[in-house]
């Protein structure tokens, strides 16, 4: 469980707060009493969590680019945060093939800029750089990755995140290496889902979009196995890590945050559950391609987070999917999505999420 006493009154500089995970992180941080200073580009969808949950009403934030070092440095210096959480990224594989230069600029040099701006801060206690489970070299063996495994990544997105890991390692060793310096960690999580995500080419948002429009969901690789989890699970893990990192330098380094083994299932299994939960004639069809290469297996070994942080995921796959379908159904019914999102957050924190089986 996260410790509200740690977060109350803490100043948290959060990049990517207008994005899917960043918006859930903002809601959670505010719920824990932290002061959030967001820094990101403008939201790209009018029904994003950031817009519908009215996150901007509750935090201080700036719409700006992490590729602009001087603006970022000024924003961070003005906030004088205790904690930096860096989530801003070009976060998708397929657009990374279309725009590799922009992807590397944002994910690699953007991370350099965040680290560079942060190392000037006297107030800083801990810093978390969010990368991905795709940062590992994946030979398709199906073995679960450990934090010590080799970094790699074929497509520009995955590779840029491996580069962000290396950049963070260099900054940690070169500039955050004295006892008085802030501790720096990286977090590698898997495919997350939840209310308010509209990213193209992500399974759950694609499904919700198709079902809302009464269309069949088109699926590329029904047999690909992924570690699926609700966004709040890794976000809770990130906060737990930061809490401990602030006072324990042994925790600096890389951390996996994945679901339990029962949630490492093929795309097709997730789709069948979503269809059952949605009802209303929801259906899927095969999308024959051509498609860019994607790894067939991706699994994470999360023993480190379990052992050192006592972190385990709170939601089973069926519970996370049910919360997600409820969110998009609430959107369809025109309900107040700030209220719905806060209720979902509270249920996760109180462990009162229903089982999740389709009605
Ligand atoms: N969603 C997933 O399944 C998943 C899985 C593993 C890792 N991640 C990582 O988690 C983080 C958050 O992902 P998400 O799903 O919320 O992505 P998202 O696309 O919803 O949000 C990305 C955020 O980054 C910001 N951003 C992008 N380019 C920027 C720039 N040049 N300057 C400033 N801000 C910029 C956007 O404005 C947005 O706030 C990313 O680092 C992503 O790589 C996500």
mmCIF file of C-alpha atoms and ligand atoms in Angstrom:
data_model
loop_
_atom_site.group_PDB
_atom_site.id
_atom_site.type_symbol
_atom_site.label_atom_id
_atom_site.label_comp_id
_atom_site.label_asym_id
_atom_site.label_seq_id
_atom_site.Cartn_x
_atom_site.Cartn_y
_atom_site.Cartn_z
ATOM 1 C CA UNK A 1 0.000 0.000 0.000
ATOM 2 C CA UNK A 2 1.212 3.532 -0.726
ATOM 3 C CA UNK A 3 1.887 5.735 2.281
ATOM 4 C CA UNK A 4 -0.241 8.913 2.294
ATOM 5 C CA UNK A 5 2.013 10.375 5.006
ATOM 6 C CA UNK A 6 4.900 10.296 2.533
ATOM 7 C CA UNK A 7 2.953 11.989 -0.275
ATOM 8 C CA UNK A 8 1.018 14.629 1.663
ATOM 9 C CA UNK A 9 2.371 18.032 0.622
ATOM 10 C CA UNK A 10 5.119 16.532 -1.572
ATOM 11 C CA UNK A 11 5.815 18.502 -4.739
ATOM 12 C CA UNK A 12 5.806 16.110 -7.685
ATOM 13 C CA UNK A 13 6.933 17.225 -11.142
ATOM 14 C CA UNK A 14 5.157 14.841 -13.512
ATOM 15 C CA UNK A 15 5.895 14.820 -17.232
ATOM 16 C CA UNK A 16 3.232 13.318 -19.496
ATOM 17 C CA UNK A 17 0.332 14.219 -17.166
ATOM 18 C CA UNK A 18 -2.012 14.772 -20.141
ATOM 19 C CA UNK A 19 -1.435 11.177 -21.311
ATOM 20 C CA UNK A 20 -3.253 8.055 -20.226
ATOM 21 C CA UNK A 21 -0.988 6.836 -17.426
ATOM 22 C CA UNK A 22 -0.013 10.371 -16.417
ATOM 23 C CA UNK A 23 -3.656 11.336 -15.901
ATOM 24 C CA UNK A 24 -4.285 8.289 -13.654
ATOM 25 C CA UNK A 25 -1.051 9.127 -11.801
ATOM 26 C CA UNK A 26 -2.252 12.729 -11.334
ATOM 27 C CA UNK A 27 -5.567 11.555 -9.867
ATOM 28 C CA UNK A 28 -3.792 9.171 -7.521
ATOM 29 C CA UNK A 29 -1.168 11.701 -6.420
ATOM 30 C CA UNK A 30 -3.841 14.298 -5.670
ATOM 31 C CA UNK A 31 -5.834 11.679 -3.754
ATOM 32 C CA UNK A 32 -2.692 11.074 -1.649
ATOM 33 C CA UNK A 33 -2.313 14.805 -1.006
ATOM 34 C CA UNK A 34 0.662 15.573 -3.268
ATOM 35 C CA UNK A 35 1.024 18.859 -5.177
ATOM 36 C CA UNK A 36 1.331 17.949 -8.844
ATOM 37 C CA UNK A 37 3.230 20.062 -11.378
ATOM 38 C CA UNK A 38 2.448 18.656 -14.827
ATOM 39 C CA UNK A 39 4.516 19.190 -17.968
ATOM 40 C CA UNK A 40 3.366 17.726 -21.313
ATOM 41 C CA UNK A 41 1.945 18.457 -24.736
ATOM 42 C CA UNK A 42 -1.758 19.227 -25.051
ATOM 43 C CA UNK A 43 -4.122 16.252 -24.797
ATOM 44 C CA UNK A 44 -4.902 14.755 -28.182
ATOM 45 C CA UNK A 45 -8.414 13.417 -27.524
ATOM 46 C CA UNK A 46 -11.470 15.198 -26.154
ATOM 47 C CA UNK A 47 -12.553 12.086 -24.232
ATOM 48 C CA UNK A 48 -9.119 11.424 -22.715
ATOM 49 C CA UNK A 49 -8.953 10.858 -18.964
ATOM 50 C CA UNK A 50 -7.126 14.193 -18.633
ATOM 51 C CA UNK A 51 -10.040 16.090 -20.201
ATOM 52 C CA UNK A 52 -13.024 14.103 -18.931
ATOM 53 C CA UNK A 53 -11.756 13.805 -15.337
ATOM 54 C CA UNK A 54 -10.913 17.536 -15.386
ATOM 55 C CA UNK A 55 -7.387 16.928 -14.109
ATOM 56 C CA UNK A 56 -6.320 20.475 -15.002
ATOM 57 C CA UNK A 57 -8.663 21.876 -12.299
ATOM 58 C CA UNK A 58 -6.706 20.114 -9.603
ATOM 59 C CA UNK A 59 -3.025 20.538 -10.449
ATOM 60 C CA UNK A 60 -0.556 23.154 -11.670
ATOM 61 C CA UNK A 61 0.509 22.381 -15.186
ATOM 62 C CA UNK A 62 2.242 23.601 -18.277
ATOM 63 C CA UNK A 63 1.675 22.593 -21.884
ATOM 64 C CA UNK A 64 5.215 22.445 -23.275
ATOM 65 C CA UNK A 65 7.725 20.196 -25.018
ATOM 66 C CA UNK A 66 10.429 18.111 -23.290
ATOM 67 C CA UNK A 67 12.595 18.630 -26.381
ATOM 68 C CA UNK A 68 12.806 22.314 -25.338
ATOM 69 C CA UNK A 69 15.472 22.180 -22.631
ATOM 70 C CA UNK A 70 15.342 25.821 -21.532
ATOM 71 C CA UNK A 71 11.549 25.820 -21.017
ATOM 72 C CA UNK A 72 11.723 22.489 -19.199
ATOM 73 C CA UNK A 73 14.572 23.686 -16.982
ATOM 74 C CA UNK A 74 12.704 26.872 -16.072
ATOM 75 C CA UNK A 75 9.495 24.944 -15.298
ATOM 76 C CA UNK A 76 11.327 22.466 -13.082
ATOM 77 C CA UNK A 77 13.292 25.167 -11.287
ATOM 78 C CA UNK A 78 10.086 27.109 -10.616
ATOM 79 C CA UNK A 79 8.338 24.025 -9.205
ATOM 80 C CA UNK A 80 11.372 23.042 -7.059
ATOM 81 C CA UNK A 81 9.976 19.503 -6.739
ATOM 82 C CA UNK A 82 10.817 16.859 -4.144
ATOM 83 C CA UNK A 83 10.064 14.139 -6.703
ATOM 84 C CA UNK A 84 10.274 13.924 -10.509
ATOM 85 C CA UNK A 85 8.303 11.247 -12.385
ATOM 86 C CA UNK A 86 9.056 11.211 -16.109
ATOM 87 C CA UNK A 87 6.320 9.611 -18.202
ATOM 88 C CA UNK A 88 6.223 11.870 -21.284
ATOM 89 C CA UNK A 89 7.074 9.916 -24.418
ATOM 90 C CA UNK A 90 6.103 9.058 -27.933
ATOM 91 C CA UNK A 91 4.620 5.879 -26.472
ATOM 92 C CA UNK A 92 3.552 3.788 -29.465
ATOM 93 C CA UNK A 93 5.298 1.241 -31.665
ATOM 94 C CA UNK A 94 3.594 1.797 -35.003
ATOM 95 C CA UNK A 95 3.973 5.625 -35.097
ATOM 96 C CA UNK A 96 7.619 5.052 -34.201
ATOM 97 C CA UNK A 97 8.070 3.380 -37.615
ATOM 98 C CA UNK A 98 6.368 6.358 -39.268
ATOM 99 C CA UNK A 99 8.270 9.007 -37.290
ATOM 100 C CA UNK A 100 11.512 7.506 -35.977
ATOM 101 C CA UNK A 101 13.343 10.831 -35.703
ATOM 102 C CA UNK A 102 10.615 12.379 -33.579
ATOM 103 C CA UNK A 103 10.410 9.209 -31.478
ATOM 104 C CA UNK A 104 14.147 9.188 -30.722
ATOM 105 C CA UNK A 105 14.160 12.964 -30.147
ATOM 106 C CA UNK A 106 11.337 12.748 -27.607
ATOM 107 C CA UNK A 107 12.245 9.493 -25.895
ATOM 108 C CA UNK A 108 16.034 9.797 -25.835
ATOM 109 C CA UNK A 109 16.904 13.503 -25.857
ATOM 110 C CA UNK A 110 13.679 14.279 -23.977
ATOM 111 C CA UNK A 111 14.898 11.970 -21.206
ATOM 112 C CA UNK A 112 18.357 13.579 -21.310
ATOM 113 C CA UNK A 113 16.656 16.963 -20.861
ATOM 114 C CA UNK A 114 14.554 15.788 -17.916
ATOM 115 C CA UNK A 115 17.656 14.358 -16.203
ATOM 116 C CA UNK A 116 19.699 17.443 -17.029
ATOM 117 C CA UNK A 117 17.055 19.833 -15.671
ATOM 118 C CA UNK A 118 16.609 17.656 -12.566
ATOM 119 C CA UNK A 119 20.300 17.551 -11.675
ATOM 120 C CA UNK A 120 20.249 21.308 -11.084
ATOM 121 C CA UNK A 121 17.587 20.927 -8.379
ATOM 122 C CA UNK A 122 18.578 21.121 -4.724
ATOM 123 C CA UNK A 123 15.148 20.056 -3.496
ATOM 124 C CA UNK A 124 15.046 16.731 -5.336
ATOM 125 C CA UNK A 125 14.906 13.477 -3.316
ATOM 126 C CA UNK A 126 13.986 10.863 -5.916
ATOM 127 C CA UNK A 127 13.388 10.550 -9.605
ATOM 128 C CA UNK A 128 11.637 7.853 -11.619
ATOM 129 C CA UNK A 129 12.066 7.433 -15.369
ATOM 130 C CA UNK A 130 9.269 5.355 -16.900
ATOM 131 C CA UNK A 131 10.386 3.167 -19.798
ATOM 132 C CA UNK A 132 8.721 -0.122 -20.850
ATOM 133 C CA UNK A 133 8.924 -3.915 -20.850
ATOM 134 C CA UNK A 134 9.869 -3.561 -24.533
ATOM 135 C CA UNK A 135 13.306 -2.191 -23.560
ATOM 136 C CA UNK A 136 14.734 -5.756 -23.342
ATOM 137 C CA UNK A 137 16.404 -7.605 -26.193
ATOM 138 C CA UNK A 138 13.667 -10.048 -27.140
ATOM 139 C CA UNK A 139 14.693 -13.276 -28.816
ATOM 140 C CA UNK A 140 11.173 -14.694 -28.564
ATOM 141 C CA UNK A 141 12.100 -17.501 -26.151
ATOM 142 C CA UNK A 142 9.134 -16.759 -23.886
ATOM 143 C CA UNK A 143 11.401 -16.488 -20.813
ATOM 144 C CA UNK A 144 10.296 -13.777 -18.384
ATOM 145 C CA UNK A 145 12.701 -10.831 -18.417
ATOM 146 C CA UNK A 146 14.647 -9.909 -15.291
ATOM 147 C CA UNK A 147 15.975 -6.411 -14.641
ATOM 148 C CA UNK A 148 19.542 -7.614 -15.253
ATOM 149 C CA UNK A 149 18.720 -8.889 -18.772
ATOM 150 C CA UNK A 150 20.248 -7.321 -21.828
ATOM 151 C CA UNK A 151 18.608 -4.185 -23.213
ATOM 152 C CA UNK A 152 17.683 -4.074 -26.888
ATOM 153 C CA UNK A 153 14.624 -3.386 -28.998
ATOM 154 C CA UNK A 154 14.235 -3.632 -32.792
ATOM 155 C CA UNK A 155 11.559 -1.060 -33.566
ATOM 156 C CA UNK A 156 12.334 2.630 -32.930
ATOM 157 C CA UNK A 157 9.969 2.869 -29.931
ATOM 158 C CA UNK A 158 11.428 -0.104 -28.056
ATOM 159 C CA UNK A 159 14.967 0.877 -28.960
ATOM 160 C CA UNK A 160 14.450 4.498 -27.905
ATOM 161 C CA UNK A 161 13.269 3.251 -24.505
ATOM 162 C CA UNK A 162 16.338 1.017 -24.169
ATOM 163 C CA UNK A 163 18.374 4.141 -24.965
ATOM 164 C CA UNK A 164 16.453 6.043 -22.253
ATOM 165 C CA UNK A 165 17.508 3.288 -19.826
ATOM 166 C CA UNK A 166 21.158 3.714 -20.839
ATOM 167 C CA UNK A 167 20.966 7.500 -20.637
ATOM 168 C CA UNK A 168 19.516 7.220 -17.124
ATOM 169 C CA UNK A 169 22.277 4.808 -16.134
ATOM 170 C CA UNK A 170 24.897 7.274 -17.343
ATOM 171 C CA UNK A 171 23.334 10.216 -15.501
ATOM 172 C CA UNK A 172 22.991 8.138 -12.342
ATOM 173 C CA UNK A 173 26.626 7.093 -12.409
ATOM 174 C CA UNK A 174 27.976 10.464 -13.544
ATOM 175 C CA UNK A 175 25.866 13.090 -11.765
ATOM 176 C CA UNK A 176 23.651 11.459 -9.112
ATOM 177 C CA UNK A 177 26.478 9.451 -7.549
ATOM 178 C CA UNK A 178 27.170 11.319 -4.313
ATOM 179 C CA UNK A 179 25.306 10.531 -1.066
ATOM 180 C CA UNK A 180 23.521 13.886 -1.061
ATOM 181 C CA UNK A 181 22.207 13.427 -4.625
ATOM 182 C CA UNK A 182 18.686 12.329 -5.482
ATOM 183 C CA UNK A 183 18.178 8.635 -6.202
ATOM 184 C CA UNK A 184 17.217 7.685 -9.729
ATOM 185 C CA UNK A 185 15.335 4.560 -10.843
ATOM 186 C CA UNK A 186 13.678 3.324 -14.012
ATOM 187 C CA UNK A 187 10.389 1.409 -14.274
ATOM 188 C CA UNK A 188 9.505 -1.152 -16.926
ATOM 189 C CA UNK A 189 5.835 -2.071 -17.138
ATOM 190 C CA UNK A 190 3.797 -3.985 -19.671
ATOM 191 C CA UNK A 191 0.689 -3.373 -21.729
ATOM 192 C CA UNK A 192 -1.606 -1.311 -19.585
ATOM 193 C CA UNK A 193 -5.235 -0.484 -20.092
ATOM 194 C CA UNK A 194 -7.962 1.429 -18.293
ATOM 195 C CA UNK A 195 -10.500 4.176 -18.792
ATOM 196 C CA UNK A 196 -9.598 7.198 -20.887
ATOM 197 C CA UNK A 197 -7.020 5.751 -23.284
ATOM 198 C CA UNK A 198 -7.589 6.427 -26.996
ATOM 199 C CA UNK A 199 -4.156 5.520 -28.362
ATOM 200 C CA UNK A 200 -4.316 4.018 -31.826
ATOM 201 C CA UNK A 201 -3.021 0.436 -32.245
ATOM 202 C CA UNK A 202 -3.442 -0.455 -28.579
ATOM 203 C CA UNK A 203 -5.777 -3.392 -28.200
ATOM 204 C CA UNK A 204 -8.120 -2.185 -25.462
ATOM 205 C CA UNK A 205 -8.656 1.380 -26.780
ATOM 206 C CA UNK A 206 -9.097 -0.034 -30.312
ATOM 207 C CA UNK A 207 -11.727 -2.417 -28.928
ATOM 208 C CA UNK A 208 -13.562 0.300 -26.993
ATOM 209 C CA UNK A 209 -13.564 2.606 -30.031
ATOM 210 C CA UNK A 210 -14.877 -0.181 -32.306
ATOM 211 C CA UNK A 211 -17.584 -1.272 -29.855
ATOM 212 C CA UNK A 212 -18.725 2.330 -29.233
ATOM 213 C CA UNK A 213 -19.106 2.727 -33.006
ATOM 214 C CA UNK A 214 -20.823 -0.665 -33.399
ATOM 215 C CA UNK A 215 -17.953 -1.912 -35.590
ATOM 216 C CA UNK A 216 -16.063 -5.218 -35.483
ATOM 217 C CA UNK A 217 -12.672 -4.955 -33.733
ATOM 218 C CA UNK A 218 -9.859 -5.783 -36.196
ATOM 219 C CA UNK A 219 -7.112 -7.910 -34.621
ATOM 220 C CA UNK A 220 -3.561 -8.329 -35.888
ATOM 221 C CA UNK A 221 -2.007 -11.103 -33.797
ATOM 222 C CA UNK A 222 -4.557 -12.979 -31.630
ATOM 223 C CA UNK A 223 -1.873 -15.403 -30.409
ATOM 224 C CA UNK A 224 0.658 -12.835 -29.141
ATOM 225 C CA UNK A 225 1.123 -13.185 -25.389
ATOM 226 C CA UNK A 226 1.424 -9.975 -23.368
ATOM 227 C CA UNK A 227 1.468 -9.076 -19.669
ATOM 228 C CA UNK A 228 -1.836 -7.174 -19.368
ATOM 229 C CA UNK A 229 -2.597 -4.916 -16.451
ATOM 230 C CA UNK A 230 -4.787 -2.020 -15.404
ATOM 231 C CA UNK A 231 -2.808 1.255 -15.435
ATOM 232 C CA UNK A 232 -3.335 1.818 -11.719
ATOM 233 C CA UNK A 233 -1.360 -1.315 -10.837
ATOM 234 C CA UNK A 234 2.021 -0.186 -12.201
ATOM 235 C CA UNK A 235 1.310 3.414 -11.172
ATOM 236 C CA UNK A 236 0.818 2.241 -7.576
ATOM 237 C CA UNK A 237 4.077 0.324 -7.953
ATOM 238 C CA UNK A 238 5.876 3.436 -9.204
ATOM 239 C CA UNK A 239 4.744 5.421 -6.173
ATOM 240 C CA UNK A 240 5.748 2.680 -3.780
ATOM 241 C CA UNK A 241 9.180 2.555 -5.392
ATOM 242 C CA UNK A 242 9.593 6.336 -5.149
ATOM 243 C CA UNK A 243 8.611 6.306 -1.461
ATOM 244 C CA UNK A 244 11.332 3.801 -0.675
ATOM 245 C CA UNK A 245 13.851 5.198 -3.158
ATOM 246 C CA UNK A 246 13.791 8.594 -1.462
ATOM 247 C CA UNK A 247 15.545 7.128 1.565
ATOM 248 C CA UNK A 248 17.336 4.028 0.276
ATOM 249 C CA UNK A 249 20.018 4.354 -2.360
ATOM 250 C CA UNK A 250 20.139 0.571 -2.841
ATOM 251 C CA UNK A 251 16.872 0.881 -4.764
ATOM 252 C CA UNK A 252 18.384 3.009 -7.544
ATOM 253 C CA UNK A 253 18.300 1.006 -10.790
ATOM 254 C CA UNK A 254 15.745 -0.747 -13.007
ATOM 255 C CA UNK A 255 12.430 -2.283 -11.842
ATOM 256 C CA UNK A 256 9.871 -4.513 -13.549
ATOM 257 C CA UNK A 257 6.190 -3.990 -12.743
ATOM 258 C CA UNK A 258 4.075 -6.661 -14.405
ATOM 259 C CA UNK A 259 0.850 -8.519 -13.701
ATOM 260 C CA UNK A 260 0.533 -11.949 -12.095
ATOM 261 C CA UNK A 261 1.217 -14.939 -14.357
ATOM 262 C CA UNK A 262 -2.521 -15.533 -14.861
ATOM 263 C CA UNK A 263 -2.712 -12.163 -16.663
ATOM 264 C CA UNK A 264 -0.028 -13.099 -19.207
ATOM 265 C CA UNK A 265 -2.433 -14.281 -21.873
ATOM 266 C CA UNK A 266 -2.864 -14.060 -25.642
ATOM 267 C CA UNK A 267 -4.535 -11.074 -27.297
ATOM 268 C CA UNK A 268 -7.453 -13.341 -28.262
ATOM 269 C CA UNK A 269 -8.247 -14.134 -24.615
ATOM 270 C CA UNK A 270 -8.441 -10.440 -23.715
ATOM 271 C CA UNK A 271 -10.676 -9.801 -26.712
ATOM 272 C CA UNK A 272 -13.095 -12.571 -25.744
ATOM 273 C CA UNK A 273 -13.370 -11.133 -22.219
ATOM 274 C CA UNK A 274 -13.952 -7.605 -23.537
ATOM 275 C CA UNK A 275 -16.660 -8.858 -25.889
ATOM 276 C CA UNK A 276 -18.415 -10.702 -23.059
ATOM 277 C CA UNK A 277 -18.244 -7.648 -20.792
ATOM 278 C CA UNK A 278 -19.442 -5.211 -23.473
ATOM 279 C CA UNK A 279 -22.313 -7.332 -24.827
ATOM 280 C CA UNK A 280 -24.425 -5.424 -27.371
ATOM 281 C CA UNK A 281 -23.252 -7.531 -30.325
ATOM 282 C CA UNK A 282 -19.552 -6.666 -29.870
ATOM 283 C CA UNK A 283 -17.390 -8.769 -32.236
ATOM 284 C CA UNK A 284 -13.932 -9.124 -33.751
ATOM 285 C CA UNK A 285 -12.421 -9.960 -37.121
ATOM 286 C CA UNK A 286 -8.894 -10.838 -38.279
ATOM 287 C CA UNK A 287 -6.840 -7.998 -39.749
ATOM 288 C CA UNK A 288 -4.559 -9.759 -42.226
ATOM 289 C CA UNK A 289 -1.965 -7.056 -42.567
ATOM 290 C CA UNK A 290 0.736 -6.365 -43.586
ATOM 291 C CA UNK A 291 1.933 -5.522 -40.074
ATOM 292 C CA UNK A 292 5.269 -4.418 -38.664
ATOM 293 C CA UNK A 293 7.166 -7.008 -36.626
ATOM 294 C CA UNK A 294 6.026 -7.505 -33.030
ATOM 295 C CA UNK A 295 7.467 -9.935 -30.511
ATOM 296 C CA UNK A 296 5.275 -13.023 -30.042
ATOM 297 C CA UNK A 297 6.090 -13.319 -26.322
ATOM 298 C CA UNK A 298 6.806 -10.730 -23.702
ATOM 299 C CA UNK A 299 6.789 -11.620 -20.013
ATOM 300 C CA UNK A 300 8.240 -9.926 -16.951
ATOM 301 C CA UNK A 301 9.797 -11.395 -13.820
ATOM 302 C CA UNK A 302 8.721 -9.063 -10.994
ATOM 303 C CA UNK A 303 10.433 -10.832 -8.084
ATOM 304 C CA UNK A 304 12.502 -7.735 -7.309
ATOM 305 C CA UNK A 305 9.426 -5.524 -6.750
ATOM 306 C CA UNK A 306 7.751 -8.299 -4.770
ATOM 307 C CA UNK A 307 10.737 -8.876 -2.516
ATOM 308 C CA UNK A 308 12.016 -5.344 -1.964
ATOM 309 C CA UNK A 309 8.830 -3.292 -2.188
ATOM 310 C CA UNK A 310 6.295 -5.895 -1.122
ATOM 311 C CA UNK A 311 4.451 -4.859 -4.294
ATOM 312 C CA UNK A 312 2.005 -7.167 -5.993
ATOM 313 C CA UNK A 313 -0.685 -6.257 -8.495
ATOM 314 C CA UNK A 314 -4.056 -5.526 -6.844
ATOM 315 C CA UNK A 315 -6.282 -6.331 -9.823
ATOM 316 C CA UNK A 316 -6.838 -9.582 -11.632
ATOM 317 C CA UNK A 317 -7.173 -9.300 -15.396
ATOM 318 C CA UNK A 318 -10.957 -9.758 -15.281
ATOM 319 C CA UNK A 319 -11.310 -7.012 -12.648
ATOM 320 C CA UNK A 320 -9.180 -4.544 -14.619
ATOM 321 C CA UNK A 321 -11.070 -5.227 -17.843
ATOM 322 C CA UNK A 322 -14.423 -4.838 -16.092
ATOM 323 C CA UNK A 323 -13.388 -1.448 -14.652
ATOM 324 C CA UNK A 324 -12.273 -0.391 -18.121
ATOM 325 C CA UNK A 325 -15.481 -1.448 -19.876
ATOM 326 C CA UNK A 326 -17.482 0.304 -17.119
ATOM 327 C CA UNK A 327 -15.565 3.530 -17.809
ATOM 328 C CA UNK A 328 -16.325 3.512 -21.554
ATOM 329 C CA UNK A 329 -19.948 2.521 -20.917
ATOM 330 C CA UNK A 330 -20.187 5.511 -18.536
ATOM 331 C CA UNK A 331 -18.850 7.712 -21.340
ATOM 332 C CA UNK A 332 -21.491 6.274 -23.679
ATOM 333 C CA UNK A 333 -24.203 7.098 -21.128
ATOM 334 C CA UNK A 334 -22.883 10.660 -20.704
ATOM 335 C CA UNK A 335 -22.025 10.189 -17.009
ATOM 336 C CA UNK A 336 -19.660 12.442 -15.045
ATOM 337 C CA UNK A 337 -16.322 10.784 -15.752
ATOM 338 C CA UNK A 338 -14.467 12.615 -13.012
ATOM 339 C CA UNK A 339 -16.791 11.032 -10.489
ATOM 340 C CA UNK A 340 -16.590 7.633 -12.212
ATOM 341 C CA UNK A 341 -12.777 7.749 -12.386
ATOM 342 C CA UNK A 342 -12.416 8.799 -8.742
ATOM 343 C CA UNK A 343 -14.803 6.025 -7.677
ATOM 344 C CA UNK A 344 -12.755 3.484 -9.625
ATOM 345 C CA UNK A 345 -9.563 4.779 -8.030
ATOM 346 C CA UNK A 346 -11.115 4.499 -4.570
ATOM 347 C CA UNK A 347 -12.296 0.941 -5.211
ATOM 348 C CA UNK A 348 -8.804 -0.083 -6.263
ATOM 349 C CA UNK A 349 -7.285 1.548 -3.170
ATOM 350 C CA UNK A 350 -9.849 -0.088 -0.876
ATOM 351 C CA UNK A 351 -9.633 -3.492 -2.628
ATOM 352 C CA UNK A 352 -13.370 -3.499 -3.351
ATOM 353 C CA UNK A 353 -13.310 -4.051 -7.110
ATOM 354 C CA UNK A 354 -15.871 -6.744 -8.006
ATOM 355 C CA UNK A 355 -14.706 -10.028 -9.460
ATOM 356 C CA UNK A 356 -15.111 -8.795 -13.028
ATOM 357 C CA UNK A 357 -16.919 -11.654 -14.692
ATOM 358 C CA UNK A 358 -19.232 -10.557 -17.502
ATOM 359 C CA UNK A 359 -22.892 -10.069 -16.424
HETATM 360 N N1 LIG B 1 0.369 2.502 -22.150
HETATM 361 C C1 LIG B 1 1.142 1.428 -22.147
HETATM 362 O O1 LIG B 1 0.696 0.295 -22.442
HETATM 363 C C2 LIG B 1 2.598 1.551 -21.744
HETATM 364 C C3 LIG B 1 3.338 0.364 -21.572
HETATM 365 C C4 LIG B 1 4.677 0.467 -21.182
HETATM 366 C C5 LIG B 1 5.239 1.716 -20.984
HETATM 367 N N2 LIG B 1 4.501 2.849 -21.172
HETATM 368 C C6 LIG B 1 5.182 4.131 -20.945
HETATM 369 O O2 LIG B 1 4.438 4.883 -19.970
HETATM 370 C C7 LIG B 1 4.531 6.272 -20.268
HETATM 371 C C8 LIG B 1 3.151 6.857 -20.401
HETATM 372 O O3 LIG B 1 2.478 6.186 -21.458
HETATM 373 P P1 LIG B 1 0.967 6.520 -21.835
HETATM 374 O O4 LIG B 1 0.328 5.256 -22.171
HETATM 375 O O5 LIG B 1 0.354 7.382 -20.792
HETATM 376 O O6 LIG B 1 1.198 7.364 -23.191
HETATM 377 P P2 LIG B 1 0.321 8.519 -23.821
HETATM 378 O O7 LIG B 1 0.653 8.564 -25.265
HETATM 379 O O8 LIG B 1 -1.112 8.406 -23.411
HETATM 380 O O9 LIG B 1 0.880 9.839 -23.134
HETATM 381 C C9 LIG B 1 2.125 10.370 -23.491
HETATM 382 C C10 LIG B 1 2.342 11.674 -22.738
HETATM 383 O O10 LIG B 1 3.611 12.188 -23.143
HETATM 384 C C11 LIG B 1 3.439 13.534 -23.558
HETATM 385 N N3 LIG B 1 4.420 13.861 -24.587
HETATM 386 C C12 LIG B 1 4.675 13.197 -25.751
HETATM 387 N N4 LIG B 1 5.649 13.840 -26.427
HETATM 388 C C13 LIG B 1 6.015 14.911 -25.674
HETATM 389 C C14 LIG B 1 6.940 15.958 -25.820
HETATM 390 N N5 LIG B 1 7.738 16.038 -26.888
HETATM 391 N N6 LIG B 1 7.018 16.898 -24.849
HETATM 392 C C15 LIG B 1 6.215 16.850 -23.751
HETATM 393 N N7 LIG B 1 5.322 15.878 -23.549
HETATM 394 C C16 LIG B 1 5.218 14.928 -24.498
HETATM 395 C C17 LIG B 1 2.016 13.597 -24.106
HETATM 396 O O11 LIG B 1 1.558 14.934 -24.162
HETATM 397 C C18 LIG B 1 1.303 12.753 -23.069
HETATM 398 O O12 LIG B 1 1.061 13.525 -21.922
HETATM 399 C C19 LIG B 1 5.375 6.383 -21.538
HETATM 400 O O13 LIG B 1 6.705 6.664 -21.173
HETATM 401 C C20 LIG B 1 5.249 5.019 -22.161
HETATM 402 O O14 LIG B 1 6.335 4.722 -22.996
HETATM 403 C C21 LIG B 1 3.185 2.795 -21.542
#
